[in-house]
mmCIF file of C-alpha atoms in Angstrom:
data_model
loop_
_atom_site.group_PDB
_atom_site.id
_atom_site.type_symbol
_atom_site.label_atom_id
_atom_site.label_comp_id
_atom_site.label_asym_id
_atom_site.label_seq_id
_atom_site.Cartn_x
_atom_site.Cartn_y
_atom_site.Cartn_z
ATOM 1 C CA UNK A 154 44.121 53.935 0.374
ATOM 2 C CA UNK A 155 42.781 51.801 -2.483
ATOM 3 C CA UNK A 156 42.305 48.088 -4.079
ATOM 4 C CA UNK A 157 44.074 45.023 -1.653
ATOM 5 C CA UNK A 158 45.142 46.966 1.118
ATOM 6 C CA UNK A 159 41.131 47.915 2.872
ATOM 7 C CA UNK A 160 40.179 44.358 3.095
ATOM 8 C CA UNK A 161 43.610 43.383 5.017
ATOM 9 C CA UNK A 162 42.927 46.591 7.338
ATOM 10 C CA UNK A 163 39.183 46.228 7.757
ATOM 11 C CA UNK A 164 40.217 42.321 9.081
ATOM 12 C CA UNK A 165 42.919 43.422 11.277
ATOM 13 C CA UNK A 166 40.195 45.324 13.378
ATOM 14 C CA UNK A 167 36.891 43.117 12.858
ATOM 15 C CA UNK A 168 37.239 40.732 16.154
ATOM 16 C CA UNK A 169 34.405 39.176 14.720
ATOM 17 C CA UNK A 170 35.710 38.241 11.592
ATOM 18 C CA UNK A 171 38.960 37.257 13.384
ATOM 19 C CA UNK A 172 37.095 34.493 15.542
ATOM 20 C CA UNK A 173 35.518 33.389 12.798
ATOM 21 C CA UNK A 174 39.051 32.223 11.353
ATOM 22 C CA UNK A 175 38.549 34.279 7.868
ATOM 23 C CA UNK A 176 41.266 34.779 5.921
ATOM 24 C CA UNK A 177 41.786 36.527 2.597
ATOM 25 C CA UNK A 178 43.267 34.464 -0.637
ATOM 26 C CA UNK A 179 42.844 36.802 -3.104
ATOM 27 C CA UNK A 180 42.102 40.915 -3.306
ATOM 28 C CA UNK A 181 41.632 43.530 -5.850
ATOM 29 C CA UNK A 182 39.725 46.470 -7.121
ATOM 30 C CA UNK A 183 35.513 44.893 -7.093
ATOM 31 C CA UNK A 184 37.116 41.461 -6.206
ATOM 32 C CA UNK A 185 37.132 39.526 -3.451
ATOM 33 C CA UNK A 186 37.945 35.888 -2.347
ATOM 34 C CA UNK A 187 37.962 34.634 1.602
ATOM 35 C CA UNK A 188 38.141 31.401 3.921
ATOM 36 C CA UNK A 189 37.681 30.011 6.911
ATOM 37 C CA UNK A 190 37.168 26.539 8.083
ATOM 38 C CA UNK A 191 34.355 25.289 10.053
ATOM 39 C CA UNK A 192 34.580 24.652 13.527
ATOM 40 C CA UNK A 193 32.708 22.589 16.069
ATOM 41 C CA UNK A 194 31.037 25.646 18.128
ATOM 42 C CA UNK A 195 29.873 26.983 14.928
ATOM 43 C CA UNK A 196 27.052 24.141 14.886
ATOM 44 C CA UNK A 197 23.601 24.191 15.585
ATOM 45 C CA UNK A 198 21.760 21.770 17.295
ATOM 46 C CA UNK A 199 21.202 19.309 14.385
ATOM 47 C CA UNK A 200 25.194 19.257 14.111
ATOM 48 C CA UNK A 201 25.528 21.433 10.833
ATOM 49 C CA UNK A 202 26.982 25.048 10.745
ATOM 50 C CA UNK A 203 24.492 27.329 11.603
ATOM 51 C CA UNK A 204 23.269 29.200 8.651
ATOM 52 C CA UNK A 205 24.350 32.420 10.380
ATOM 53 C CA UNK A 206 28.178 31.234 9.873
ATOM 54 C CA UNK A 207 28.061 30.874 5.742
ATOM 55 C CA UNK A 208 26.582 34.256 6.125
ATOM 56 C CA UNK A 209 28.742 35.799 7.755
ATOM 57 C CA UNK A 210 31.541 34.473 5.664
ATOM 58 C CA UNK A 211 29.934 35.912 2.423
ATOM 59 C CA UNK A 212 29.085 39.383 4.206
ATOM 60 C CA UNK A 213 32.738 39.486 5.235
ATOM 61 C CA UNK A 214 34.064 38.543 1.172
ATOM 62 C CA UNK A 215 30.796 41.329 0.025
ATOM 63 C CA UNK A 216 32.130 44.036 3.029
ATOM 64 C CA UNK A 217 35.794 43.861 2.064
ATOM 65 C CA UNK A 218 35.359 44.116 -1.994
ATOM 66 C CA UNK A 219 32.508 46.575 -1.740
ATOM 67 C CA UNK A 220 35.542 49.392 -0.204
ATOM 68 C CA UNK A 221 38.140 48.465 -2.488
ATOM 69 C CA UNK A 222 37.611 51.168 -4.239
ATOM 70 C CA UNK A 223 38.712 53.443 -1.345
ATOM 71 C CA UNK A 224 35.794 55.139 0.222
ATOM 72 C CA UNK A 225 33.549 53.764 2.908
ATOM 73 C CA UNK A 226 30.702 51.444 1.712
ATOM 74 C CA UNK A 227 28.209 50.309 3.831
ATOM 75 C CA UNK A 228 25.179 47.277 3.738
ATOM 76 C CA UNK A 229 21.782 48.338 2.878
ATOM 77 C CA UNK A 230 20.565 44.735 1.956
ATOM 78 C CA UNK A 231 21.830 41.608 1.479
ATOM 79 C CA UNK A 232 19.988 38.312 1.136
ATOM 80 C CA UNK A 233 21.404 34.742 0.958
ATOM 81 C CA UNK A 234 20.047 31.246 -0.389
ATOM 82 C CA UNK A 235 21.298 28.011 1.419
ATOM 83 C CA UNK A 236 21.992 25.863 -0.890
ATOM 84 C CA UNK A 237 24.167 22.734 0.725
ATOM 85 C CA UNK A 238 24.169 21.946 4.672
ATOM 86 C CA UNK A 239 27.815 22.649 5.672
ATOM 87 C CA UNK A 240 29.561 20.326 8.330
ATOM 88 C CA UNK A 241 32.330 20.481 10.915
ATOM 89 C CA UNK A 242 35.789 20.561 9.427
ATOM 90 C CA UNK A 243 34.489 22.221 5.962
ATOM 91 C CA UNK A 244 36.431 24.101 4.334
ATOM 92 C CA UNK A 245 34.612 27.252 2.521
ATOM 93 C CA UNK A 246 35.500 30.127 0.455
ATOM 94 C CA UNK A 247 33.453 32.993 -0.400
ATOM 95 C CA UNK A 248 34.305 34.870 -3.828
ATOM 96 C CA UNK A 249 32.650 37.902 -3.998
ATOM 97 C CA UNK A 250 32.533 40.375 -7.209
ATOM 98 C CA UNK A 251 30.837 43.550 -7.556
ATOM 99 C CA UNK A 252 28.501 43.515 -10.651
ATOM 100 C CA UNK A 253 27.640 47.338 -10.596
ATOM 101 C CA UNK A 254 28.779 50.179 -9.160
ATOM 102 C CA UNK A 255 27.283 53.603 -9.376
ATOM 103 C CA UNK A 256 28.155 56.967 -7.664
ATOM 104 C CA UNK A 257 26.161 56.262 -4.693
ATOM 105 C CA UNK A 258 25.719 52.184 -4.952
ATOM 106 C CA UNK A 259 27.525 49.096 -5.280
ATOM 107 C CA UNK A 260 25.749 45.538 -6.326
ATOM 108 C CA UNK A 261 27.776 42.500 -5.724
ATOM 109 C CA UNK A 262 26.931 38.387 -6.064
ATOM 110 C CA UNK A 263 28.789 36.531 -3.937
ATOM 111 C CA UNK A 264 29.504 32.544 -4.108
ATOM 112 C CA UNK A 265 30.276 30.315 -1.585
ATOM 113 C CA UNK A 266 31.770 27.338 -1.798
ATOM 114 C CA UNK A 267 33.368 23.844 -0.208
ATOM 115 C CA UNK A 268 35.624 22.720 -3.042
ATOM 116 C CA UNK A 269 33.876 22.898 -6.129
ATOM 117 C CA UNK A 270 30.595 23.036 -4.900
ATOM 118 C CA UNK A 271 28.001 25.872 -4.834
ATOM 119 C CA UNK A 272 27.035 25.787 -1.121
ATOM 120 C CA UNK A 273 25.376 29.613 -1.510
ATOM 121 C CA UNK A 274 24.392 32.408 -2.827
ATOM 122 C CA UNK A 275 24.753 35.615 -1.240
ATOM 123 C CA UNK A 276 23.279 38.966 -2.944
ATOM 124 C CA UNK A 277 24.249 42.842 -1.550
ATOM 125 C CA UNK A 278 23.743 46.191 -2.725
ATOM 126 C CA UNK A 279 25.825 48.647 -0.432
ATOM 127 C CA UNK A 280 25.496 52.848 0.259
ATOM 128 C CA UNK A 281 29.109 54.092 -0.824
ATOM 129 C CA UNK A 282 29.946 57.010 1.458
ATOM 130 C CA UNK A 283 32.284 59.908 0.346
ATOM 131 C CA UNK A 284 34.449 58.969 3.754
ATOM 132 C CA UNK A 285 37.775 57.809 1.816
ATOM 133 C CA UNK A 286 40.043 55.201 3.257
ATOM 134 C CA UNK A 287 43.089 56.103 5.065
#
């Protein structure tokens, strides 16, 4: 199994993911774009989305493209800047592309944003196993 067909598997069984309301716009091989909108128990207690949820969003978009190529890839670091606070009722997508991809390692930036704007910056380099999709 290869290119748009992982991420829509991998999100069929991440509950996580699912509750999160993420779904996926766009797919291909290194490349790809999710969304989800924010919701009112996804606020912390100065009524913006906790950081945790752009996160998670991002780490979702950077999970799904880094095993579009077909074998299993797995997080080894990832880092994230907060750029924007994010509010109840956003609306954010998370484009993630992988930069460089070696036998053993995959780098990928990933944006997020609400509309146009650059609300952050996620960074990942992932282990790529030689367990292939099926």
């Amino acid at each position: 199994m290869k290119g748009e067909k992982i991420p829509h598997k991998m999100l069929s069984q991440d509950a996580y993911s699912q509750w999160l309301g993420i779904e996926i716009l766009e797919c291909e091989i290194g490349r790809c774009k999710v969304a989800m909108t924010v919701r009112k128990e996804m606020l912390n207690s100065m009524g913006k989305a906790h950081g945790g949820i752009s996160y998670s969003l991002a780490d979702t978009a950077f999970g799904f493209t880094a095993n579009t190529h077909g074998n299993y890839a797995v997080s080894i670091e990832t880092s994230i800047n907060h750029i924007e606070a994010l509010n109840e009722g956003d609306y954010l997508v998370a484009e993630s592309v992988i930069e460089k991809v070696n036998n053993k390692l995959g780098f990928n930036i990933v944006e997020v944003k609400r509309g146009e704007e650059l609300v952050a910056l996620f960074k990942g380099v992932v282990y790529r196993t030689q367990k292939e999709w099926n």
